[in-house]
Short mmCIF file of C-alpha atoms and ligand atoms in Angstrom, two decimals:
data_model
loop_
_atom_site.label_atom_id
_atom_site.label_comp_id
_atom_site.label_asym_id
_atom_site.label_seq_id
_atom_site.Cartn_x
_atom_site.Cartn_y
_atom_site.Cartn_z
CA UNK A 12 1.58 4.65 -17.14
CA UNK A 13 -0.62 3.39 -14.40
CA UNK A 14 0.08 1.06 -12.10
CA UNK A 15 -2.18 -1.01 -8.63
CA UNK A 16 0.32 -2.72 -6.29
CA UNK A 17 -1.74 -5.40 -4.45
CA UNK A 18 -0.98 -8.24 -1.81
CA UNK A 19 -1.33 -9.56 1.60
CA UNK A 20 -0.70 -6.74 4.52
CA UNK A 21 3.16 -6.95 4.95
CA UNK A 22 3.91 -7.87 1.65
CA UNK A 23 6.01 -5.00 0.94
CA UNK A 24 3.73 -3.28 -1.62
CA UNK A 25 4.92 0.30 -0.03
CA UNK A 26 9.05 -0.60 -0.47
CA UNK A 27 7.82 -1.21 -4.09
CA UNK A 28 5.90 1.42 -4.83
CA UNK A 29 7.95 3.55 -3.54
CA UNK A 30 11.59 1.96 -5.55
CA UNK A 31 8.85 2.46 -9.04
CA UNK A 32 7.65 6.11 -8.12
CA UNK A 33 11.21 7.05 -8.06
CA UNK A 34 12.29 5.24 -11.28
CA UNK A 35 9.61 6.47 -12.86
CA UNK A 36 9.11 9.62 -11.74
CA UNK A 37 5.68 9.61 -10.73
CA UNK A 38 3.31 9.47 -7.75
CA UNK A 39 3.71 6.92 -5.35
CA UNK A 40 -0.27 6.62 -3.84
CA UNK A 41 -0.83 4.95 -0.33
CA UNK A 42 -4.87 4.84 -0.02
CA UNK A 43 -3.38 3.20 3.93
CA UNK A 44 -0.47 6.64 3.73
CA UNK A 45 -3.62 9.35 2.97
CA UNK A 46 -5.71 7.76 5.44
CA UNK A 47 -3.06 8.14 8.35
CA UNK A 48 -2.69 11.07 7.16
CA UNK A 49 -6.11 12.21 8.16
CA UNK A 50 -5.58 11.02 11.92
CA UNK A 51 -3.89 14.70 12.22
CA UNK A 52 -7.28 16.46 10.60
CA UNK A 53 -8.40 19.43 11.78
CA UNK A 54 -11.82 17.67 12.21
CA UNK A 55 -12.15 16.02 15.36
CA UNK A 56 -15.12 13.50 14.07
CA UNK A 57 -12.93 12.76 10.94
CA UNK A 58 -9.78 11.72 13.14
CA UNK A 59 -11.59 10.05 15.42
CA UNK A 60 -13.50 8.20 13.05
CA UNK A 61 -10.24 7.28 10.58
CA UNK A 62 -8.04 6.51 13.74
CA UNK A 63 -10.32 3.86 15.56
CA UNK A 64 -10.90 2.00 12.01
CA UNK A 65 -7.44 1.86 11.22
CA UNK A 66 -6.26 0.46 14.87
CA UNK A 67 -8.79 -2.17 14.51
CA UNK A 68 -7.58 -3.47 10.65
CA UNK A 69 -11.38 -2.78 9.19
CA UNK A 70 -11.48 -1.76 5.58
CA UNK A 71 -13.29 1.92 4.67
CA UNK A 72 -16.59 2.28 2.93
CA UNK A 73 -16.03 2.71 -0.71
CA UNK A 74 -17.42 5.79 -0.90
CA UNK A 75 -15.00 6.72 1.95
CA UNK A 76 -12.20 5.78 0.15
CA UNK A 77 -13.04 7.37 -3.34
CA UNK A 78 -12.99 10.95 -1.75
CA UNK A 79 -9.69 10.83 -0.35
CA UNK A 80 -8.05 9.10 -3.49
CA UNK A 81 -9.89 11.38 -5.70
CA UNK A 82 -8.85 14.74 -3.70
CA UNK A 83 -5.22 13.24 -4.77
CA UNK A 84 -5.77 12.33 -7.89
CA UNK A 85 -6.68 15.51 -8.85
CA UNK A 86 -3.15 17.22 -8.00
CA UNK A 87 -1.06 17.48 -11.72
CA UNK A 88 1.83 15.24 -10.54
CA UNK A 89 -0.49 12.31 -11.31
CA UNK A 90 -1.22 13.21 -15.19
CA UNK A 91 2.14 11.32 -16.10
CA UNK A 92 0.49 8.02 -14.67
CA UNK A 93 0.43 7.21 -10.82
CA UNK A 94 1.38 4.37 -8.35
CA UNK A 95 -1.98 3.22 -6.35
CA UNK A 96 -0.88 1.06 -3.08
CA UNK A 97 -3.46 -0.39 -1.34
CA UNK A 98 -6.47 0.33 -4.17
CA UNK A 99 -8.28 -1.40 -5.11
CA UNK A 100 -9.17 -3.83 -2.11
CA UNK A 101 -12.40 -4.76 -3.52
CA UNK A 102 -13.49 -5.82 -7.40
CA UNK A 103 -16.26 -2.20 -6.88
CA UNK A 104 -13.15 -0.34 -6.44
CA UNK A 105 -11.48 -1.79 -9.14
CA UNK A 106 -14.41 -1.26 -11.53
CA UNK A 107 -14.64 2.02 -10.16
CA UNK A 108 -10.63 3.02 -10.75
CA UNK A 109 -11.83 1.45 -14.13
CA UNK A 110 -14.05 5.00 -14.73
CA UNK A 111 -11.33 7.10 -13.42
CA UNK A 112 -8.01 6.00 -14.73
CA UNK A 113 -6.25 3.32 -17.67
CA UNK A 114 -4.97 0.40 -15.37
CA UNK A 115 -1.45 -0.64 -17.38
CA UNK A 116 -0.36 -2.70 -14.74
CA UNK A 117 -1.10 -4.98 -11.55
CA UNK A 118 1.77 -5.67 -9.58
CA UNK A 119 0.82 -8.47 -7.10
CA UNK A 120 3.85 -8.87 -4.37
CA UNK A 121 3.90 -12.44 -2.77
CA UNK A 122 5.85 -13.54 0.81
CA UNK A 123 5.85 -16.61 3.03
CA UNK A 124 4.13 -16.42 6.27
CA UNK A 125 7.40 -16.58 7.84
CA UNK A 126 8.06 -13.33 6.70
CA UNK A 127 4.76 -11.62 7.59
CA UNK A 128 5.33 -12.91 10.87
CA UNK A 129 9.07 -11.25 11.13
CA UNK A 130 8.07 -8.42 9.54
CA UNK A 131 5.29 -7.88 12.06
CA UNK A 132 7.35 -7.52 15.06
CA UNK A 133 10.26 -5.62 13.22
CA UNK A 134 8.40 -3.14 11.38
CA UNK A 135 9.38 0.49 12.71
CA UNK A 136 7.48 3.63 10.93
CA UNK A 137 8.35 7.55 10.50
CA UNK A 138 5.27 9.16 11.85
CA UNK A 139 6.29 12.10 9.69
CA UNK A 140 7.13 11.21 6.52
CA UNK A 141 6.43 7.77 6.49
CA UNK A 142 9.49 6.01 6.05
CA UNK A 143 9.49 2.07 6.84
CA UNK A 144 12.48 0.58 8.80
CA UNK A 145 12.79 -2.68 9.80
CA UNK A 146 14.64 -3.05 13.58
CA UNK A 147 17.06 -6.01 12.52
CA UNK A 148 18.62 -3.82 9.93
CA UNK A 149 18.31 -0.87 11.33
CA UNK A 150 19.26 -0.30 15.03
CA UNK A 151 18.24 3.66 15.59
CA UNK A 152 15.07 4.76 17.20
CA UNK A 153 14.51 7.84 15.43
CA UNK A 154 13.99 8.78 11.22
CA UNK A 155 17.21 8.93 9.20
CA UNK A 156 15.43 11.21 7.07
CA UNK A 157 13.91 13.42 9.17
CA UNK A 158 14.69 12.89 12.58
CA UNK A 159 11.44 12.31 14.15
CA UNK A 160 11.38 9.05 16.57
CA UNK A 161 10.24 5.66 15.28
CA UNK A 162 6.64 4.04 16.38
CA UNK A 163 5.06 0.66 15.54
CA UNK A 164 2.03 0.98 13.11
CA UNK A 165 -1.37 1.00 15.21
CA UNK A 166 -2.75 -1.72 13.20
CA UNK A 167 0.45 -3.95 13.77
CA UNK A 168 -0.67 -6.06 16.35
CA UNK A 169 -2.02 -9.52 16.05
CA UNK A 170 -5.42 -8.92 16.39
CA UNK A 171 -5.49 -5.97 13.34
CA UNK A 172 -3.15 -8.25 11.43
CA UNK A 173 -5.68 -11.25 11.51
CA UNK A 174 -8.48 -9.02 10.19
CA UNK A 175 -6.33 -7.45 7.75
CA UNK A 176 -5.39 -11.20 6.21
CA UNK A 177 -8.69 -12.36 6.52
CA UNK A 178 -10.13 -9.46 3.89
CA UNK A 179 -7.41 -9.55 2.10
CA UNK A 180 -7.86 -13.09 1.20
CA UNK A 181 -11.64 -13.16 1.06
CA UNK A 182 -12.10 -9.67 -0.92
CA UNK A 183 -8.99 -8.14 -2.02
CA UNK A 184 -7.57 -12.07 -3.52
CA UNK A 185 -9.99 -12.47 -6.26
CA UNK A 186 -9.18 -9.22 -7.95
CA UNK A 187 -6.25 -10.74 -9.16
CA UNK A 188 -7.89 -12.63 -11.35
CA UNK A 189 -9.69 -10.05 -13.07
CA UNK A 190 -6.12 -8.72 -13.77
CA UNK A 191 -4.88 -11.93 -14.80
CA UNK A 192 -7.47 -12.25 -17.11
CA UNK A 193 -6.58 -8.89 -18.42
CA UNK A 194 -2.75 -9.80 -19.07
CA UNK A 195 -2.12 -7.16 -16.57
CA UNK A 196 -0.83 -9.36 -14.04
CA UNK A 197 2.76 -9.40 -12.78
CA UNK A 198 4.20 -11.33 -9.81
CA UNK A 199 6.79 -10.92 -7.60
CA UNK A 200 8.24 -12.88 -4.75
CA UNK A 201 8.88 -9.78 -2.49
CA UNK A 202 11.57 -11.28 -0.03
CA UNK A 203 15.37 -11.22 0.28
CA UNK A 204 17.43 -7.78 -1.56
CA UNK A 205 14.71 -5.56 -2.77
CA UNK A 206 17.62 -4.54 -5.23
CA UNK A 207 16.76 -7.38 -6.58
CA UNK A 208 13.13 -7.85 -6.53
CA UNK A 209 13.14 -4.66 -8.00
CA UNK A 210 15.40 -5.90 -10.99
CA UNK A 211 13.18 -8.88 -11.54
CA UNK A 212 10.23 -6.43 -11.56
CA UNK A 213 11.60 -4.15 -14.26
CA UNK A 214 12.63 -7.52 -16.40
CA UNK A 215 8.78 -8.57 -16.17
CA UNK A 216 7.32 -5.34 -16.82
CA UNK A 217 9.58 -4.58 -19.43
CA UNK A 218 9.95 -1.22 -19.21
P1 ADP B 316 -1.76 -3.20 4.80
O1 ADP B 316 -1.84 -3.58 3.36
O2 ADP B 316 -0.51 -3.65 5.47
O3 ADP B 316 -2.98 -3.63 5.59
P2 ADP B 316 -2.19 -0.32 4.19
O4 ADP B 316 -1.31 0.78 4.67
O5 ADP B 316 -2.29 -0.54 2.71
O6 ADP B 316 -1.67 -1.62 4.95
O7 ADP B 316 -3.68 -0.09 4.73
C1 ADP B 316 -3.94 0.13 6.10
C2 ADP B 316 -5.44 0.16 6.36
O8 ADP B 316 -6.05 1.22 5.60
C3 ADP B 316 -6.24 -1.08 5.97
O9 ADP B 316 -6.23 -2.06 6.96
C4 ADP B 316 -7.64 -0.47 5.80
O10 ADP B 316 -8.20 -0.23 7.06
C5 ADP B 316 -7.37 0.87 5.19
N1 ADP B 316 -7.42 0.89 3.70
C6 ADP B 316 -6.36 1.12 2.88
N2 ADP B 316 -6.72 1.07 1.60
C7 ADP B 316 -8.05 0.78 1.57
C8 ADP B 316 -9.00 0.58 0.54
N3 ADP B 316 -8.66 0.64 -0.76
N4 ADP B 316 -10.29 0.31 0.90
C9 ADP B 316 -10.65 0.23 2.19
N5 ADP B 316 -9.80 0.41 3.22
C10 ADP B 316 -8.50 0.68 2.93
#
């Protein structure tokens, strides 16, 4: 089964994703994940290029985007079904994913702006292996996983943030009704136990 998490920037699509991949036992796919990824590229112009786009909250050229996610795509772990966060962020991409891949399901995660806001200036990352912590529940400064110190996001400051909301709502919002209109659609209100959430998500999918 296939599945496109989409919704505002801090809307917990990668806590999730990541809570489905491992009930379901497939790939959990971070188009934002690959692309920090290629900040560490060998290439100088590729790093450079990827880092100063990401710091300033500007989507990637489609074309950009469909050669990473297709270099992963390609890998066997996805020919169970996959997990796309983050893709599509425009109805091309969707049409495009459309060509490559049997959408089963959207899941579109809703918050208040409250929470955005909290989440902001709380959210902690692994710079290794990408782990999200948030600094009111957890009150180390380096990876339980792996040990590697914590950093702030590059694109989570309020400058980034604004651009990222103001896409989000003028492209990435109307392909949810395309899904809708598809009976793909399924909401959830992504605050409070993720325990939860994640309950009420399996209820609505059904699965
Ligand atoms: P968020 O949803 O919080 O903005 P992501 O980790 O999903 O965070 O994405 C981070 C950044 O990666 C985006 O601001 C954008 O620059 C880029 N990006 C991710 N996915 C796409 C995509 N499908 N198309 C274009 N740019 C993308």
């Amino acid at each position: 089964m296939n599945f496109v998490v989409v919704g505002a920037p801090l809307s917990g699509k990668g806590t999730i994703s990541k809570k489905l991949s491992a009930y379901l036992n497939i790939p959990h796919i971070s188009t934002g994940n690959l692309l920090r990824d290629l900040v560490n590229s060998n290439s100088k112009e590729i790093s450079s290029y990827v880092d100063e786009k990401l710091k300033a909250g500007e989507l990637f050229p489609d074309e950009f985007i469909y050669a990473v996610l297709e270099n992963r795509l390609d890998k066997s772990d996805c020919k169970n079904g996959v997990i796309l966060d983050g893709f599509p962020r425009t109805l091309t991409q969707a049409k495009w994913l459309d060509s490559k891949l049997k959408v089963d399901f959207a899941i579109y995660t809703t918050v208040s702006n409250a929470t955005v806001l909290q989440r902001l200036s709380k959210r902690l990352v692994c710079p290794t292996c990408g782990s999200v912590y948030n600094a009111d529940s957890y009150d180390r400064n380096y990876c339980d996983k792996c040990k590697t110190n914590l950093v702030r996001r590059a694109d989570d400051n309020e400058e980034a943030l604004l651009k990222r909301i103001k896409d989000y709502n003028a492209i990435t919002f109307p392909i949810l009704d395309e899904y809708l209109k598809q009976n793909k659609l399924v909401t959830v209100a992504n605050e409070g136990s993720i325990d939860l959430v994640f309950e009420e998500l399996l209820r609505k999918l059904k699965i």
